[in-house]
Amino acid sequence: MRQYIIFLLLFAAACKPYQDPDPITDPRIVNPYCNDPSAINYNWGFPGVPDNSVCTYATDLFAGNYIWRDTVRDGNGDAVSFDSVFATVVKLDSIHLNISGRCGYTLKLTADRFLNLVIDSIDGDGQKFCQPNDTIVGSGLKMNFSDTTNFILNYDIISDTGSSYHESIFIKQ
């Protein structure tokens, strides 16, 4: 009988569920850090307390008023025309932005945390731009985090009469 009681006690002890220990916290670590992977300052200041109110997004750095200096190049890379217009870059959310100012169209773009831009594609064929039969495809970037004054955008405008390659620089006003 004694053997059965010992066996039952060992069996009961073996079936006790495991409990995780309480997490170790250090009260000295109180600095906030961004915990959103789409932010450019993701995990800066870690370890600390997650606080997404301190996040900075690429769209924050691109937003503003610019002079849009556009150069059209021919097949040999020679400049064939120059144009400058006033442009406004508007942040829509943490990764999307709009550029307005050229020929009454609003250009839709996506920015990533590495300061790269891509002109959004609509139906996989590019985005309508300036003329009803024109589509625009391209990409751009901001050269570094500390340069808040400009960014570049290179794109092709494709129409039923051909295509043109554009190199643009946006200079913040």
XYZ file of N, CA and C in Angstrom:
519
model
N 0.815 -1.182 0.000
C 0.000 0.000 0.000
C 0.873 1.264 0.000
N 1.918 1.216 0.783
C 2.830 2.318 0.872
C 3.461 2.623 -0.488
N 3.741 1.597 -1.258
C 4.322 1.769 -2.591
C 3.354 2.500 -3.512
N 2.069 2.219 -3.388
C 1.061 2.882 -4.227
C 0.955 4.362 -3.910
N 1.049 4.706 -2.623
C 0.968 6.111 -2.229
C 2.183 6.872 -2.754
N 3.356 6.280 -2.630
C 4.569 6.921 -3.152
C 4.462 7.065 -4.671
N 3.982 6.042 -5.339
C 3.815 6.085 -6.792
C 2.824 7.180 -7.192
N 1.701 7.294 -6.475
C 0.707 8.321 -6.775
C 1.273 9.723 -6.540
N 2.051 9.911 -5.490
C 2.655 11.213 -5.221
C 3.670 11.587 -6.309
N 4.477 10.629 -6.729
C 5.429 10.889 -7.823
C 4.694 11.184 -9.122
N 3.640 10.466 -9.393
C 2.846 10.668 -10.611
C 2.197 12.046 -10.591
N 1.659 12.453 -9.446
C 1.015 13.760 -9.321
C 2.041 14.881 -9.488
N 3.217 14.716 -8.938
C 4.262 15.730 -9.064
C 4.750 15.830 -10.502
N 4.781 14.726 -11.206
C 5.239 14.723 -12.597
C 4.224 15.390 -13.512
N 2.967 15.431 -13.143
C 1.914 16.001 -13.982
C 1.677 17.482 -13.719
N 2.397 18.064 -12.818
C 2.205 19.470 -12.526
C 2.645 20.296 -13.740
N 1.773 21.189 -14.256
C 2.138 21.961 -15.454
C 3.276 22.942 -15.156
N 4.090 23.195 -16.176
C 5.215 24.113 -16.060
C 4.695 25.541 -16.097
N 5.247 26.382 -15.297
C 4.911 27.798 -15.311
C 6.164 28.581 -15.635
N 6.027 29.508 -16.607
C 7.151 30.380 -16.929
C 7.469 31.257 -15.732
N 8.742 31.521 -15.518
C 9.077 32.448 -14.434
C 8.681 33.870 -14.832
N 8.525 34.724 -13.870
C 8.215 36.118 -14.152
C 9.347 36.715 -14.979
N 9.000 37.589 -15.944
C 10.060 38.194 -16.749
C 10.965 39.067 -15.891
N 12.209 39.104 -16.296
C 13.174 39.921 -15.577
C 13.062 41.333 -16.124
N 12.816 42.269 -15.281
C 12.733 43.661 -15.699
C 13.773 44.455 -14.941
N 14.322 45.405 -15.640
C 15.304 46.291 -15.029
C 14.669 47.676 -14.955
N 14.406 48.188 -13.785
C 13.730 49.478 -13.664
C 14.540 50.649 -14.221
N 15.815 50.432 -14.508
C 16.647 51.503 -15.072
C 16.407 51.684 -16.571
N 15.809 50.675 -17.230
C 15.568 50.763 -18.679
C 14.187 51.358 -18.895
N 14.134 52.640 -19.187
C 12.864 53.337 -19.337
C 12.778 54.125 -20.648
N 13.863 54.140 -21.440
C 13.838 54.935 -22.670
C 12.863 54.328 -23.683
N 12.085 55.163 -24.379
C 11.162 54.653 -25.392
C 11.917 54.321 -26.675
N 11.439 53.309 -27.393
C 11.997 52.988 -28.707
C 10.867 52.614 -29.652
N 11.112 52.795 -30.951
C 10.125 52.497 -31.985
C 10.129 50.994 -32.255
N 8.955 50.395 -32.231
C 8.835 48.951 -32.444
C 8.029 48.632 -33.703
N 7.996 49.564 -34.670
C 7.271 49.358 -35.928
C 8.287 49.084 -37.037
N 8.273 47.870 -37.635
C 9.286 47.526 -38.642
C 9.267 48.394 -39.898
N 8.203 49.130 -40.161
C 8.186 49.988 -41.349
C 8.762 51.378 -41.069
N 9.125 51.669 -39.848
C 9.704 52.969 -39.496
C 11.213 52.961 -39.752
N 11.746 54.139 -40.086
C 13.179 54.207 -40.364
C 13.998 54.093 -39.086
N 13.397 54.387 -37.943
C 14.112 54.263 -36.669
C 13.655 53.029 -35.891
N 13.296 51.977 -36.601
C 12.860 50.725 -35.974
C 13.955 50.189 -35.044
N 13.595 49.951 -33.807
C 14.458 49.394 -32.759
C 15.592 50.320 -32.323
N 15.601 51.576 -32.779
C 16.614 52.499 -32.277
C 16.320 52.748 -30.809
N 17.302 52.647 -29.958
C 17.132 52.859 -28.537
C 16.776 51.607 -27.758
N 16.758 50.453 -28.446
C 16.474 49.193 -27.760
C 17.699 48.801 -26.939
N 17.627 48.259 -25.774
C 16.410 47.890 -25.048
C 15.769 49.103 -24.403
N 14.502 48.971 -24.186
C 13.733 50.045 -23.595
C 12.280 49.649 -23.534
N 11.446 50.640 -23.589
C 10.003 50.436 -23.531
C 9.443 50.703 -24.931
N 8.749 49.721 -25.553
C 8.180 49.961 -26.880
C 7.205 51.138 -26.853
N 7.398 52.092 -27.764
C 6.536 53.274 -27.837
C 6.538 53.761 -29.281
N 5.525 53.392 -30.045
C 5.482 53.747 -31.461
C 5.200 55.221 -31.719
N 4.947 55.990 -30.670
C 4.773 57.427 -30.879
C 6.105 58.105 -31.212
N 7.227 57.428 -30.996
C 8.537 57.995 -31.328
C 9.018 57.555 -32.712
N 8.190 56.817 -33.445
C 8.585 56.320 -34.768
C 8.652 57.462 -35.783
N 9.609 57.351 -36.696
C 9.733 58.265 -37.826
C 9.653 57.426 -39.092
N 8.840 57.879 -40.036
C 8.628 57.133 -41.274
C 9.245 57.892 -42.446
N 9.576 57.159 -43.487
C 10.159 57.780 -44.676
C 9.234 58.858 -45.224
N 7.936 58.622 -45.166
C 6.996 59.613 -45.692
C 7.083 60.924 -44.919
N 7.494 60.880 -43.643
C 7.702 62.111 -42.875
C 8.830 62.932 -43.486
N 9.887 62.259 -43.932
C 11.045 62.962 -44.488
C 10.789 63.493 -45.894
N 9.917 62.827 -46.655
C 9.634 63.264 -48.017
C 8.598 64.380 -48.078
N 7.702 64.456 -47.122
C 6.593 65.418 -47.177
C 7.109 66.850 -47.190
N 6.425 67.699 -47.989
C 6.779 69.108 -48.034
C 6.570 69.710 -49.403
N 7.032 70.942 -49.569
C 6.936 71.674 -50.840
C 8.301 71.680 -51.511
N 8.290 71.461 -52.813
C 9.525 71.296 -53.573
C 9.471 72.051 -54.901
N 10.638 72.285 -55.448
C 10.774 72.615 -56.864
C 11.133 71.300 -57.551
N 10.344 70.898 -58.529
C 10.531 69.641 -59.272
C 11.271 70.003 -60.553
N 12.567 69.719 -60.584
C 13.390 69.978 -61.772
C 13.492 68.695 -62.575
N 12.969 68.741 -63.777
C 12.855 67.550 -64.621
C 13.739 67.698 -65.855
N 14.503 66.658 -66.159
C 15.323 66.618 -67.358
C 14.898 65.410 -68.178
N 14.555 65.647 -69.454
C 14.208 64.556 -70.363
C 15.469 64.198 -71.137
N 15.767 62.904 -71.193
C 16.966 62.427 -71.886
C 16.570 61.593 -73.096
N 17.413 61.654 -74.141
C 17.169 60.820 -75.329
C 17.850 59.461 -75.152
N 17.790 58.639 -76.165
C 18.365 57.298 -76.111
C 19.861 57.285 -75.879
N 20.565 58.355 -76.219
C 22.010 58.448 -75.998
C 22.355 59.010 -74.621
N 21.341 59.397 -73.851
C 21.575 59.977 -72.536
C 21.747 61.482 -72.557
N 21.604 62.091 -73.742
C 21.743 63.541 -73.837
C 20.453 64.226 -73.397
N 20.597 65.348 -72.701
C 19.431 66.108 -72.261
C 18.781 66.781 -73.462
N 17.479 66.606 -73.596
C 16.762 67.228 -74.711
C 15.811 68.321 -74.250
N 15.405 68.306 -72.972
C 14.577 69.393 -72.454
C 14.666 69.442 -70.935
N 14.392 70.655 -70.421
C 14.416 70.901 -68.984
C 13.108 71.579 -68.601
N 12.654 71.312 -67.392
C 11.418 71.919 -66.922
C 11.453 71.976 -65.404
N 10.873 73.010 -64.815
C 10.759 73.116 -63.363
C 9.347 73.534 -63.018
N 8.778 72.875 -62.013
C 7.448 73.227 -61.515
C 7.468 73.166 -59.991
N 6.504 73.826 -59.378
C 6.322 73.744 -57.936
C 5.547 72.462 -57.651
N 5.991 71.659 -56.693
C 5.343 70.386 -56.369
C 5.111 70.282 -54.868
N 4.063 69.567 -54.522
C 3.746 69.304 -53.119
C 3.737 67.802 -52.897
N 4.468 67.362 -51.880
C 4.500 65.948 -51.501
C 3.707 65.825 -50.204
N 2.666 64.989 -50.238
C 1.770 64.825 -49.099
C 1.882 63.398 -48.563
N 2.085 63.286 -47.270
C 2.118 61.983 -46.597
C 0.686 61.495 -46.424
N 0.400 60.264 -46.880
C -0.921 59.675 -46.687
C -0.957 58.782 -45.456
N 0.082 57.984 -45.277
C 0.224 57.117 -44.099
C 1.700 56.806 -43.938
N 2.036 55.736 -43.257
C 3.440 55.474 -42.953
C 4.265 55.052 -44.175
N 3.622 54.629 -45.274
C 4.394 54.217 -46.453
C 3.912 54.840 -47.765
N 2.760 55.476 -47.795
C 2.217 56.028 -49.041
C 2.258 57.554 -49.041
N 2.543 58.117 -50.219
C 2.520 59.551 -50.388
C 2.069 59.916 -51.789
N 1.664 61.162 -51.950
C 1.236 61.694 -53.244
C 2.101 62.885 -53.609
N 2.372 63.033 -54.910
C 3.063 64.215 -55.419
C 2.125 64.881 -56.413
N 1.868 66.156 -56.212
C 1.051 66.917 -57.157
C 1.855 68.111 -57.637
N 1.459 68.628 -58.797
C 2.120 69.812 -59.315
C 2.433 69.757 -60.797
N 2.378 68.612 -61.401
C 2.684 68.507 -62.826
C 1.419 68.113 -63.587
N 1.029 68.933 -64.507
C -0.075 68.710 -65.464
C -1.394 68.275 -64.816
N -1.634 68.698 -63.582
C -2.911 68.429 -62.931
C -3.100 67.015 -62.416
N -2.067 66.182 -62.473
C -2.169 64.802 -61.993
C -1.525 64.661 -60.624
N -2.034 63.710 -59.869
C -1.441 63.364 -58.587
C -0.741 62.022 -58.744
N 0.528 62.026 -58.486
C 1.348 60.830 -58.619
C 1.354 60.088 -57.291
N 1.048 58.788 -57.310
C 0.994 57.972 -56.097
C 2.277 57.152 -55.985
N 2.908 57.217 -54.803
C 4.166 56.518 -54.575
C 4.142 55.772 -53.243
N 5.054 54.797 -53.131
C 5.259 54.060 -51.897
C 6.712 54.242 -51.488
N 6.935 54.521 -50.197
C 8.289 54.710 -49.653
C 8.570 53.622 -48.624
N 9.810 53.121 -48.615
C 10.168 52.123 -47.604
C 11.085 52.753 -46.557
N 11.422 51.991 -45.543
C 12.212 52.513 -44.434
C 13.652 52.833 -44.814
N 14.078 52.413 -46.010
C 15.432 52.692 -46.475
C 15.470 53.905 -47.401
N 14.371 54.677 -47.429
C 14.232 55.923 -48.185
C 14.174 55.706 -49.686
N 13.714 54.538 -50.111
C 13.482 54.263 -51.523
C 12.034 54.571 -51.865
N 11.809 55.060 -53.080
C 10.471 55.361 -53.583
C 10.175 54.489 -54.791
N 8.923 54.097 -54.933
C 8.473 53.396 -56.132
C 7.160 54.032 -56.555
N 7.062 54.376 -57.834
C 5.794 54.879 -58.358
C 4.834 53.695 -58.399
N 3.688 53.865 -57.737
C 2.719 52.770 -57.655
C 2.208 52.403 -59.029
N 2.028 51.114 -59.224
C 1.499 50.591 -60.468
C 0.000 50.364 -60.299
N -0.759 50.743 -61.279
C -2.204 50.527 -61.250
C -2.518 49.517 -62.342
N -3.117 48.413 -61.975
C -3.406 47.307 -62.899
C -2.136 46.747 -63.523
N -0.989 46.891 -62.863
C 0.264 46.315 -63.326
C 0.896 47.016 -64.501
N 0.279 48.100 -64.994
C 0.771 48.769 -66.198
C 1.308 50.164 -65.955
N 1.528 50.528 -64.731
C 1.946 51.889 -64.457
C 0.747 52.728 -64.060
N 0.966 54.009 -63.982
C -0.042 54.949 -63.526
C -0.312 55.966 -64.618
N -1.540 56.345 -64.822
C -1.867 57.374 -65.825
C -1.193 58.673 -65.429
N -0.696 59.407 -66.437
C 0.029 60.628 -66.128
C -0.023 61.592 -67.301
N -0.496 62.791 -67.071
C -0.541 63.930 -67.992
C -1.495 63.756 -69.168
N -1.341 62.768 -69.979
C -2.228 62.535 -71.124
C -3.003 61.235 -70.900
N -4.204 61.100 -71.452
C -5.011 59.894 -71.205
C -4.317 58.584 -71.595
N -3.428 58.619 -72.590
C -2.756 57.393 -73.018
C -1.363 57.231 -72.423
N -0.949 58.146 -71.548
C 0.384 58.082 -70.942
C 0.342 57.305 -69.626
N 1.363 56.491 -69.410
C 1.563 55.866 -68.104
C 2.979 56.200 -67.636
N 3.145 56.207 -66.326
C 4.438 56.529 -65.750
C 4.879 55.372 -64.860
N 6.141 54.970 -65.000
C 6.734 53.935 -64.153
C 8.123 54.413 -63.756
N 8.525 54.124 -62.537
C 9.855 54.542 -62.120
C 10.057 54.422 -60.622
N 11.204 54.954 -60.192
C 11.566 54.870 -58.781
C 12.491 56.025 -58.430
N 12.727 56.183 -57.146
C 13.605 57.245 -56.684
C 14.115 56.941 -55.292
N 14.840 57.906 -54.724
C 15.376 57.712 -53.389
C 15.865 59.017 -52.813
N 15.968 59.009 -51.506
C 16.623 60.094 -50.784
C 18.004 59.537 -50.454
N 19.031 60.293 -50.722
C 20.386 59.782 -50.618
C 20.790 59.378 -49.208
N 20.349 60.108 -48.188
C 20.672 59.725 -46.812
C 19.684 60.354 -45.844
N 19.681 59.865 -44.616
C 18.734 60.314 -43.608
C 18.915 61.779 -43.240
N 20.136 62.256 -43.249
C 20.384 63.614 -42.789
C 20.096 64.667 -43.850
N 19.991 64.280 -45.120
C 19.701 65.250 -46.179
C 18.194 65.432 -46.286
N 17.696 66.496 -45.730
C 16.262 66.758 -45.757
C 15.877 67.725 -46.866
N 16.826 68.056 -47.745
C 16.562 69.101 -48.730
C 16.162 68.592 -50.109
N 16.508 67.368 -50.462
C 16.151 66.923 -51.806
C 16.062 65.406 -51.909
N 15.484 64.961 -53.028
C 15.474 63.551 -53.395
C 15.378 63.467 -54.906
N 15.699 62.297 -55.441
C 15.658 62.112 -56.887
C 14.545 61.145 -57.261
N 14.045 61.292 -58.477
C 13.008 60.411 -59.020
C 13.307 60.234 -60.502
N 13.535 59.006 -60.918
C 13.770 58.684 -62.322
C 12.589 57.868 -62.824
N 12.097 58.208 -64.011
C 10.898 57.533 -64.497
C 10.816 57.567 -66.016
N 10.004 56.668 -66.538
C 9.676 56.617 -67.962
C 8.213 56.985 -68.119
N 7.935 57.812 -69.101
C 6.548 58.062 -69.494
C 6.349 57.334 -70.812
N 5.409 56.421 -70.804
C 5.151 55.576 -71.971
C 3.799 55.972 -72.557
N 3.793 56.276 -73.842
C 2.543 56.667 -74.504
C 2.394 55.863 -75.788
N 1.304 56.103 -76.480
C 1.072 55.394 -77.738
C 2.021 55.866 -78.838
N 2.733 56.966 -78.626
C 3.679 57.467 -79.631
C 5.132 57.169 -79.280
N 5.375 56.493 -78.159
C 6.737 56.172 -77.742
C 6.919 56.396 -76.255
N 8.182 56.492 -75.852
C 8.444 56.712 -74.436
C 9.541 57.749 -74.265
N 9.593 58.323 -73.064
C 10.633 59.291 -72.749
C 11.157 58.994 -71.347
N 12.478 59.140 -71.207
C 13.127 58.885 -69.922
C 13.369 60.213 -69.219
N 13.004 60.299 -67.937
C 13.120 61.531 -67.167
C 13.987 61.307 -65.934
N 14.855 62.270 -65.669
C 15.607 62.322 -64.411
C 15.170 63.593 -63.707
N 14.711 63.434 -62.474
C 14.208 64.587 -61.734
C 14.879 64.690 -60.385
N 15.017 65.913 -59.954
C 15.449 66.185 -58.592
C 14.408 67.090 -57.964
N 14.063 66.791 -56.732
C 13.113 67.584 -55.972
C 13.895 68.343 -54.908
N 13.810 69.672 -54.943
C 14.555 70.524 -54.024
C 13.560 71.179 -53.069
N 13.708 70.899 -51.791
C 12.750 71.366 -50.779
C 12.804 72.871 -50.652
N 11.638 73.477 -50.514
C 11.506 74.935 -50.376
C 11.205 75.322 -48.957
